[in-house]
GROMACS .gro file of C-alpha atoms in nm:
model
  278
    1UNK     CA    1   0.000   0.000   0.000
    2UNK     CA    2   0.118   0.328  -0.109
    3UNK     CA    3   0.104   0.591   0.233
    4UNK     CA    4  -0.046   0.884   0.167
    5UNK     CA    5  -0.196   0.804  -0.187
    6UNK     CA    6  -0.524   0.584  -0.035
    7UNK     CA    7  -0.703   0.651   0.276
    8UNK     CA    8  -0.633   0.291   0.523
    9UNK     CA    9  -0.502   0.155   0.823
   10UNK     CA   10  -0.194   0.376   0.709
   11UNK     CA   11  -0.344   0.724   0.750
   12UNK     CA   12  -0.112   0.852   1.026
   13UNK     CA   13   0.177   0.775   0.876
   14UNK     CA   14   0.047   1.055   0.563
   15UNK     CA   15   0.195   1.359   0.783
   16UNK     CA   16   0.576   1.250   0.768
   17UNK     CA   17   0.565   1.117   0.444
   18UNK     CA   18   0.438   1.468   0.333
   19UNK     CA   19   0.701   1.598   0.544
   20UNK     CA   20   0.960   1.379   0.337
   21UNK     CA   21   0.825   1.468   0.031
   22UNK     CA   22   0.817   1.838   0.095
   23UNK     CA   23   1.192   1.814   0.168
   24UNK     CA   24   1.312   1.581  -0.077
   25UNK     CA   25   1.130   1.857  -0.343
   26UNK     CA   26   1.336   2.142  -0.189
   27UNK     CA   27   1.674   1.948  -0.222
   28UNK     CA   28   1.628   1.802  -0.562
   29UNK     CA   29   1.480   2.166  -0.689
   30UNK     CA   30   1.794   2.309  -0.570
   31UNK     CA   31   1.993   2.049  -0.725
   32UNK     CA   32   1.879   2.060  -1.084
   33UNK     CA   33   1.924   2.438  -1.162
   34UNK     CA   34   2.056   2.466  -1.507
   35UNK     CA   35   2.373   2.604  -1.603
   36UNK     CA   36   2.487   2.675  -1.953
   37UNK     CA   37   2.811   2.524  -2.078
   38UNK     CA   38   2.956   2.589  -2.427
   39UNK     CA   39   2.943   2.267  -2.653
   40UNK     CA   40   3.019   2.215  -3.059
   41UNK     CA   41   2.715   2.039  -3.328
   42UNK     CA   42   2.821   1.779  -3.537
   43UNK     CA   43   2.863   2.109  -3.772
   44UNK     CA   44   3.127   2.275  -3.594
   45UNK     CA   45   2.875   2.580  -3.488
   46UNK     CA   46   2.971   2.659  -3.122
   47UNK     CA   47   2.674   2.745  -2.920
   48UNK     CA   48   2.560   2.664  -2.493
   49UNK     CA   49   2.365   2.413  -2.371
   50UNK     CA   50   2.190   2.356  -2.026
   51UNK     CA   51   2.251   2.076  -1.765
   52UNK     CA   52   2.310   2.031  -1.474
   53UNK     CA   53   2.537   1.827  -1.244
   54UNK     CA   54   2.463   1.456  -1.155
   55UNK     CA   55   2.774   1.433  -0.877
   56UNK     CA   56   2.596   1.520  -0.624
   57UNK     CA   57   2.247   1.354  -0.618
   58UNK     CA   58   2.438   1.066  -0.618
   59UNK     CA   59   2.630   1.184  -0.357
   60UNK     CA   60   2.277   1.287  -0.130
   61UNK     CA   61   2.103   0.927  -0.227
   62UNK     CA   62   2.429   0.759  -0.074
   63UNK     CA   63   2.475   0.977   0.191
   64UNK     CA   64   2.042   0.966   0.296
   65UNK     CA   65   2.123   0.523   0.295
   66UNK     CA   66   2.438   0.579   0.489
   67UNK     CA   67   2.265   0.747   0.778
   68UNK     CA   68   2.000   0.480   0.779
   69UNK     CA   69   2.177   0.210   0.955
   70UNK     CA   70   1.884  -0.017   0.986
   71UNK     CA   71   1.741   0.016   0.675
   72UNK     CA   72   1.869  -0.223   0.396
   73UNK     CA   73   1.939  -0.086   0.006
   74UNK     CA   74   2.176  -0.237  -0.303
   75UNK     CA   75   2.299   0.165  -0.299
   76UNK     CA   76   2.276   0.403  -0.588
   77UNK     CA   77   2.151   0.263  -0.929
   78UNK     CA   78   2.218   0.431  -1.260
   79UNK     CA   79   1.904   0.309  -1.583
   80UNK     CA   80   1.980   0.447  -1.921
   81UNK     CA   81   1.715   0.366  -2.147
   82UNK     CA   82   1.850   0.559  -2.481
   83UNK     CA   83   1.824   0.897  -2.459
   84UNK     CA   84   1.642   0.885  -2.100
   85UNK     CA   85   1.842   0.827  -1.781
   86UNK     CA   86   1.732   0.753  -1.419
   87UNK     CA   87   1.919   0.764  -1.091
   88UNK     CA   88   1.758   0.630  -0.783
   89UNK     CA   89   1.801   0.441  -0.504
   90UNK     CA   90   1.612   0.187  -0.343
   91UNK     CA   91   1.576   0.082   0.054
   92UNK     CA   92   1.342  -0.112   0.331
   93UNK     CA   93   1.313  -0.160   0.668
   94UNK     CA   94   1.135  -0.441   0.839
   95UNK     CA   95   0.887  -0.292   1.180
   96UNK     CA   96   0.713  -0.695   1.354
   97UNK     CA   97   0.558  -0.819   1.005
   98UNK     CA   98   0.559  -0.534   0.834
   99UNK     CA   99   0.803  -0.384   0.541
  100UNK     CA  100   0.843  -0.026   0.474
  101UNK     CA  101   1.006   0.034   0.104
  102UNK     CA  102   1.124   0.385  -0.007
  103UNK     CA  103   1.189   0.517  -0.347
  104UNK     CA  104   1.401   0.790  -0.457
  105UNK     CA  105   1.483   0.880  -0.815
  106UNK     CA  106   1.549   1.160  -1.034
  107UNK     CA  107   1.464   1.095  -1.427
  108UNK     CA  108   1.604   1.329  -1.701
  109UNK     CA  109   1.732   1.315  -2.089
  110UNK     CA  110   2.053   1.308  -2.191
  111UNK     CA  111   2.172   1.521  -2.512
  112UNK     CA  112   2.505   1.461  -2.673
  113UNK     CA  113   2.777   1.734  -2.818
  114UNK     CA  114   3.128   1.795  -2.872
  115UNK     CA  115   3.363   1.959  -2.704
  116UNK     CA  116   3.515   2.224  -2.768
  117UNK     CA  117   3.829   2.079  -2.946
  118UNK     CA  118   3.986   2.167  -3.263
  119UNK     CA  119   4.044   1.807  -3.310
  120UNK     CA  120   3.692   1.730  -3.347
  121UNK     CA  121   3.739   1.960  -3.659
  122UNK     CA  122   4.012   1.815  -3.756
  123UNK     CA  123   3.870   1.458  -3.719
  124UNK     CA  124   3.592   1.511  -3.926
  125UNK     CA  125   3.793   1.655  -4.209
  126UNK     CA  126   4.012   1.334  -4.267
  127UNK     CA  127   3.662   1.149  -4.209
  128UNK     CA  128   3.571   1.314  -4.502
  129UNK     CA  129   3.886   1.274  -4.728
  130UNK     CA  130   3.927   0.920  -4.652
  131UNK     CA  131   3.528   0.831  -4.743
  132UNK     CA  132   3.570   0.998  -5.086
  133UNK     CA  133   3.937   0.831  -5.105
  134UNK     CA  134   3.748   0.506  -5.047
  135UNK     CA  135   3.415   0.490  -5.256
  136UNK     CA  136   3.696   0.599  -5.538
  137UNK     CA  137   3.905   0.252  -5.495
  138UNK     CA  138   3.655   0.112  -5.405
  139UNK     CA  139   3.430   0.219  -5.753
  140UNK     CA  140   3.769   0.076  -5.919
  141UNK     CA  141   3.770  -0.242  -5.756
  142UNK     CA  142   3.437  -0.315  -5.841
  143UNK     CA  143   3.546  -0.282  -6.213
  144UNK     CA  144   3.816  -0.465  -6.202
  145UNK     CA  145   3.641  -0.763  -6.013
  146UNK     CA  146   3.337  -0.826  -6.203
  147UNK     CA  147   3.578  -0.849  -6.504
  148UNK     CA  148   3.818  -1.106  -6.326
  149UNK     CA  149   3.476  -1.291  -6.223
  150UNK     CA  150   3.303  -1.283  -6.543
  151UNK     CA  151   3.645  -1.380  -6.745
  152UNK     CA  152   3.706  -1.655  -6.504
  153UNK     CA  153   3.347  -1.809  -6.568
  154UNK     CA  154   3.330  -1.751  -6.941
  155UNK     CA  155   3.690  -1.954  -6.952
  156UNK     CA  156   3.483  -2.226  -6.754
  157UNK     CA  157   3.137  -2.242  -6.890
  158UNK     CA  158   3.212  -2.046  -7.230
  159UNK     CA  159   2.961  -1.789  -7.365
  160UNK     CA  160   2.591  -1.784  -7.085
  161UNK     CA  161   2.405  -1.502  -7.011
  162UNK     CA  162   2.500  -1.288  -6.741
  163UNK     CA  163   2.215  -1.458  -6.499
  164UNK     CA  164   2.322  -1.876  -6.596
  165UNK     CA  165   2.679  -1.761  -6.467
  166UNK     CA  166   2.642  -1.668  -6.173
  167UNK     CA  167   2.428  -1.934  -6.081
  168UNK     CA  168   2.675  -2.165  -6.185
  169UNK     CA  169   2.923  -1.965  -5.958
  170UNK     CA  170   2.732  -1.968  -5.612
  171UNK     CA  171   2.654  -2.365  -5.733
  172UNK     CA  172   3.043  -2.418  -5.754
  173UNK     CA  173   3.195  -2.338  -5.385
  174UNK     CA  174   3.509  -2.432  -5.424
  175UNK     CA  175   3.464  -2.160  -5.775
  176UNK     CA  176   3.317  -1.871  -5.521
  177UNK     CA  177   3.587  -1.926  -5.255
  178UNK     CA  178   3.867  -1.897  -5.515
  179UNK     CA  179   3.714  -1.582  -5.673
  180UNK     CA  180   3.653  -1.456  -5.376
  181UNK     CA  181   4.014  -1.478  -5.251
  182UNK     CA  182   4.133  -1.332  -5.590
  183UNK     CA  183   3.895  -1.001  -5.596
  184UNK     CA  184   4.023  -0.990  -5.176
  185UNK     CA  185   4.401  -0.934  -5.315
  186UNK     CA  186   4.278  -0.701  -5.552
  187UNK     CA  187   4.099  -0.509  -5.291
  188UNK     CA  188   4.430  -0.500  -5.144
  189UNK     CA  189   4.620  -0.355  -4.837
  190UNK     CA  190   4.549   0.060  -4.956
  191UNK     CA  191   4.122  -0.021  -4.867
  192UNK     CA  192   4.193  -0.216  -4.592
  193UNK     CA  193   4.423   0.060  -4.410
  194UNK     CA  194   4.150   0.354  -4.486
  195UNK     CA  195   3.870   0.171  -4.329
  196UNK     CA  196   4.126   0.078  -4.040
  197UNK     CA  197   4.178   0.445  -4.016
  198UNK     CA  198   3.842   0.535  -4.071
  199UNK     CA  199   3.745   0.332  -3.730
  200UNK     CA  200   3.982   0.479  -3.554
  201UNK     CA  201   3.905   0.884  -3.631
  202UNK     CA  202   3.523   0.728  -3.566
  203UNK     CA  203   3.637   0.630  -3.254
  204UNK     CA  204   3.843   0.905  -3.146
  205UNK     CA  205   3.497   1.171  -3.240
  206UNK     CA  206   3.319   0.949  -2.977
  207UNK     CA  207   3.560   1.004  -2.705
  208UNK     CA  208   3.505   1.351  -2.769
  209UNK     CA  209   3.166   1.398  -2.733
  210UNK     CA  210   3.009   1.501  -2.388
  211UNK     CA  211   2.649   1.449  -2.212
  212UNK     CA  212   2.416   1.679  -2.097
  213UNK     CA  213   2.130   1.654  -1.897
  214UNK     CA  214   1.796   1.791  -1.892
  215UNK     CA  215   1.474   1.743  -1.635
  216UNK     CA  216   1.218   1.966  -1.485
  217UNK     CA  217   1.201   2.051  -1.116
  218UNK     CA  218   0.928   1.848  -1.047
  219UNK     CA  219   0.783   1.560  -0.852
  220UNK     CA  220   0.663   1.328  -1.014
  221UNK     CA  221   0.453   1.002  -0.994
  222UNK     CA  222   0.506   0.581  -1.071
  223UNK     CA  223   0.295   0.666  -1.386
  224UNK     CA  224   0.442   0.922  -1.557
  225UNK     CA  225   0.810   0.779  -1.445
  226UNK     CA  226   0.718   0.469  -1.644
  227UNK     CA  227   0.630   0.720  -1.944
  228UNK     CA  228   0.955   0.859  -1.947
  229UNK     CA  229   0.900   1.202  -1.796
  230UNK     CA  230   1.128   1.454  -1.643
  231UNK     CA  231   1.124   1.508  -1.267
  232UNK     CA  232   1.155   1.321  -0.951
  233UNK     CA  233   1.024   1.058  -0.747
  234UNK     CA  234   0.925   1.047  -0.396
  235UNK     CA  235   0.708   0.709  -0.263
  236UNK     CA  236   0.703   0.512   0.029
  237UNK     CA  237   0.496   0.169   0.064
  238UNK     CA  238   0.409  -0.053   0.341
  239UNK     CA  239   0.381  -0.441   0.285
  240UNK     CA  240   0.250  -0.693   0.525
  241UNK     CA  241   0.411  -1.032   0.577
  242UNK     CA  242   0.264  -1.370   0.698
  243UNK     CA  243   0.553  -1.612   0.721
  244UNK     CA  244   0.721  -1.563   0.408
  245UNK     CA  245   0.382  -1.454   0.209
  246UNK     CA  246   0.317  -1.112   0.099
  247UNK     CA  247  -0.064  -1.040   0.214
  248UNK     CA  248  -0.294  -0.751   0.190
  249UNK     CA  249  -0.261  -0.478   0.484
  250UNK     CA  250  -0.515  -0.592   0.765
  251UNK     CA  251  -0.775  -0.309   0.793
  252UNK     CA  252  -0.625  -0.204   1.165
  253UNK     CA  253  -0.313  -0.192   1.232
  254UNK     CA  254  -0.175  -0.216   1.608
  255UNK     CA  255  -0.109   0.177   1.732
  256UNK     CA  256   0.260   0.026   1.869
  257UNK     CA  257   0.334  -0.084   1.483
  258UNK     CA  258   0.237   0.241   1.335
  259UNK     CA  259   0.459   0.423   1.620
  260UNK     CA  260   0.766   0.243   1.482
  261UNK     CA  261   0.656   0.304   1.148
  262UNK     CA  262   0.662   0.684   1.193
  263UNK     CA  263   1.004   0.643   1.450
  264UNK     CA  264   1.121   0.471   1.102
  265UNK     CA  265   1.014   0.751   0.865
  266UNK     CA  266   1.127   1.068   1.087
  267UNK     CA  267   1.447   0.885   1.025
  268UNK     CA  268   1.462   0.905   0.684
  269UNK     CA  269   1.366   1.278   0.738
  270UNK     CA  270   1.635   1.401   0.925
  271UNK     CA  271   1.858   1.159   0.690
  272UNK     CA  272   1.717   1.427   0.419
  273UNK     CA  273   1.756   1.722   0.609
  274UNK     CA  274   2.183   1.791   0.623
  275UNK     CA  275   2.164   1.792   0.240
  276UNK     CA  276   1.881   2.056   0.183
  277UNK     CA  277   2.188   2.335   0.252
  278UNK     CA  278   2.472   2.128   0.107
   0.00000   0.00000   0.00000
């Protein structure tokens, strides 16, 4: 059962949650302000771009589980589902047969540029001599190989159409392996280097390019966080356990329980509260 979203057994624990919520907002709000950096387009215009920084939410969500010593988490998880990332972290507590799970997450794009580096310049330049280096071999290879092919099979089979030769060819394997290695050497070593060096500059733009980040400073909700929208994620939900059985929350719930529950919860409060000035 989500606390705070339906009205239940769970209704006192709505105030600190709230609480929670209403602090987690201020931190995060504070946390995504936008600052403009100067980045390069895949034209080599130079223009500024908005993110912000991802260090430290990471750095709050560890330091929020590290003050919870009996809570339990896997720590700080990083999603990146193409172009949309999520950060969040995940953690429970056990109070007699009851489990209390919290969620917090931030969700935002990410939007790829250069740097500003002459070599990216520079890189695309020799990108661009070596491609129209290569589809001219590589127009005069194709020549020259259909010429070797079709000589070889008119030697074999003497004067077919165009159509009954090649069928005999891909029929013949030994044939196709042979011509194959023949039109290979005639490709030769020159091809074979550009598209080596064509990796490489490929490569090398990659390592050049930088991420930034974009959300909104809001909270947001399971639903919309499953659509891919901007914003953050605040939740808290209570499970009841008999034996090892997961089992719907009994309509009353013992006041001693629910104390613990909200002992529990003001924890994670003040676990929020150093960051909202750091």
């Amino acid at each position: 059962m989500r606390i705070g979203v339906s009205t239940g057994p769970l209704d006192e624990l709505s105030g600190i949650v709230e609480d929670i919520s209403a602090t987690y907002n201020t931190i995060m709000s504070n946390r995504v302000t936008m600052t403009k950096v100067p980045v390069m387009l895949g034209d080599a215009t130079v223009t500024e771009q908005s993110t912000f920084d991802l260090a430290p939410i990471e750095q709050i969500f560890a330091g929020v589980i590290g003050r919870l010593p009996r809570w339990s988490s896997d720590g700080v998880t990083t999603t990146n589902n193409e172009d949309i990332r999520r950060i969040f972290v995940k953690f429970s507590t056990m109070v007699g047969n009851y489990i209390i799970s919290a969620h917090l997450s931030i969700q935002f794009h990410v939007l790829l540029y250069y740097k500003l580096d002459q070599r990216v310049i520079d890189c695309q330049l020799e990108l661009s001599r070596i491609i129209d280096k290569t589809k001219s071999h590589e127009s005069e290879f194709a020549k020259i190989s259909d010429k070797i092919i079709a000589d070889k099979l008119i030697s074999m089979y003497g004067e077919l159409q165009p159509q009954e030769l090649f069928e005999k060819m891909y029929q013949n394997d030994e044939l196709r392996r042979d011509l194959e290695d023949k039109t290979d050497d005639i490709r030769g070593s020159n091809i074979r280097q550009l598209d080596e060096q064509k990796a490489k500059l490929f490569n090398e733009l990659d390592s050049l390019l930088i991420e930034t980040y974009q959300t909104t400073p809001t909270m947001i909700d399971d639903a919309r966080l499953v659509t891919g929208e901007e914003g953050y994620l605040c939740s808290f939900d209570v499970e009841y356990m008999k034996g090892k059985v997961r089992q719907s929350i009994p309509n009353k719930i013992s006041s001693r329980i629910i104390t613990q529950m909200q002992t529990e919860l003001q924890d994670v409060h003040k676990a929020l509260l150093p960051h909202i000035s750091t």
